Tab-separated table of C-alpha atoms in Angstrom:
chain	number	residue	atom	x	y	z
A	26	MET	CA	-41.257	-111.257	151.041
A	27	LYS	CA	-44.030	-108.699	151.153
A	28	ASP	CA	-45.762	-107.710	148.136
A	29	LEU	CA	-44.480	-110.740	145.985
A	30	SER	CA	-46.079	-113.959	145.380
A	31	TRP	CA	-44.813	-117.148	146.933
A	32	ARG	CA	-43.400	-118.224	143.458
A	33	THR	CA	-41.392	-115.187	143.046
A	34	ALA	CA	-39.913	-115.424	146.539
A	35	GLU	CA	-39.234	-119.144	146.006
A	36	GLN	CA	-37.342	-118.236	142.567
A	37	ILE	CA	-35.455	-115.489	144.148
A	38	ALA	CA	-34.393	-118.235	147.130
A	39	TRP	CA	-33.209	-120.447	144.419
A	40	LEU	CA	-31.277	-117.721	142.587
A	41	GLU	CA	-29.534	-116.503	145.881
A	42	HIS	CA	-28.745	-120.056	146.339
A	43	ARG	CA	-27.120	-120.670	142.668
A	44	SER	CA	-25.814	-117.156	142.238
A	45	PRO	CA	-21.945	-116.494	143.482
A	46	HIS	CA	-22.854	-113.121	143.666
A	47	LEU	CA	-25.746	-113.255	146.274
A	48	SER	CA	-26.116	-114.747	149.715
A	49	PRO	CA	-29.333	-116.112	150.993
A	50	ALA	CA	-31.930	-113.448	152.100
A	51	GLN	CA	-29.663	-110.614	150.622
A	52	THR	CA	-32.687	-109.867	148.109
A	53	HIS	CA	-35.134	-109.595	151.153
A	54	GLN	CA	-32.652	-107.368	152.712
A	55	ALA	CA	-32.093	-105.057	149.889
A	56	LEU	CA	-35.777	-104.803	149.406
A	57	LEU	CA	-36.284	-103.929	153.157
A	58	VAL	CA	-33.454	-101.112	152.695
A	59	TRP	CA	-34.705	-99.895	149.568
A	60	ARG	CA	-38.499	-99.826	150.818
A	61	ARG	CA	-36.984	-97.610	153.932
A	62	PHE	CA	-35.034	-95.564	152.093
A	63	VAL	CA	-37.844	-94.414	149.419
A	64	ARG	CA	-40.480	-94.053	152.475
A	65	VAL	CA	-37.907	-91.778	154.621
A	66	HIS	CA	-38.309	-88.156	153.669
A	67	HIS	CA	-34.813	-87.197	154.726
A	68	HIS	CA	-33.473	-89.866	152.279
A	69	ARG	CA	-31.146	-87.262	150.462
A	70	SER	CA	-28.913	-87.103	153.675
A	71	TRP	CA	-28.091	-91.076	153.705
A	72	VAL	CA	-24.840	-92.039	152.456
A	73	PRO	CA	-23.984	-90.691	149.007
A	74	PRO	CA	-24.041	-93.085	146.256
A	75	ASP	CA	-20.205	-92.866	145.378
A	76	SER	CA	-19.261	-93.451	149.136
A	77	SER	CA	-18.411	-97.071	150.371
A	78	GLY	CA	-19.824	-96.241	153.589
A	79	CYS	CA	-18.636	-98.962	156.563
A	80	GLY	CA	-20.127	-101.740	154.549
A	81	VAL	CA	-22.488	-102.913	157.390
A	82	TRP	CA	-26.003	-103.098	156.390
A	83	GLY	CA	-27.379	-102.268	159.739
A	84	CYS	CA	-25.316	-99.070	160.147
A	85	CYS	CA	-24.749	-97.243	156.652
A	86	PHE	CA	-27.649	-99.192	154.959
A	87	MET	CA	-26.062	-98.156	151.492
A	88	PRO	CA	-29.351	-97.745	149.676
A	89	HIS	CA	-27.968	-97.518	146.179
A	90	HIS	CA	-26.181	-100.794	146.719
A	91	ALA	CA	-29.515	-102.476	147.713
A	92	ARG	CA	-31.095	-100.919	144.711
A	93	LYS	CA	-28.377	-102.510	142.233
A	94	ILE	CA	-28.954	-105.831	144.045
A	95	LEU	CA	-32.727	-105.611	143.385
A	96	TYR	CA	-32.120	-104.595	139.613
A	97	ARG	CA	-29.858	-107.587	139.144
A	98	VAL	CA	-32.144	-109.844	140.703
A	99	ALA	CA	-35.026	-108.615	138.822
A	100	HIS	CA	-33.195	-109.209	135.423
A	101	ASP	CA	-31.774	-112.656	136.113
A	102	LEU	CA	-35.462	-113.751	137.068
A	103	GLY	CA	-37.459	-115.520	134.354
A	104	PRO	CA	-39.843	-112.942	132.715
A	105	GLN	CA	-43.187	-113.295	134.806
A	106	ARG	CA	-41.340	-113.313	138.002
A	107	GLY	CA	-38.824	-110.558	136.987
A	108	ARG	CA	-41.773	-108.505	135.912
A	109	GLU	CA	-43.516	-108.996	139.309
A	110	LEU	CA	-40.385	-107.745	141.053
A	111	ARG	CA	-39.813	-104.636	138.381
A	112	THR	CA	-43.476	-103.632	139.155
A	113	LEU	CA	-42.827	-103.323	142.538
A	114	LEU	CA	-39.676	-101.710	142.189
A	115	ARG	CA	-41.299	-99.063	139.846
A	116	ARG	CA	-43.805	-98.525	142.618
A	117	LEU	CA	-41.210	-97.840	145.268
A	118	ASP	CA	-39.010	-95.494	142.740
A	119	ARG	CA	-42.038	-93.445	142.271
A	120	LEU	CA	-41.804	-92.478	145.922
A	121	LEU	CA	-38.469	-90.858	145.590
């Protein structure tokens, strides 16, 4: 995953494999969605946070759902790896 160490990416993959709430590569997909959302200037016209959208990542993107996944993963990782992901998320959040 771009901007994360291989150790953090490895721990995320382990977490995705062990967690019933995650699927393989879901964190990576969520990070791509969130990164795209914060970098696009017209992001406020995207699907509102209370909308369920169609549920297809490639269609509605659901950026707020992606951010919730990232929040959960960042807090489920160990202290050092979680800090690395939270630092990246803070950097991206500042772009909003």
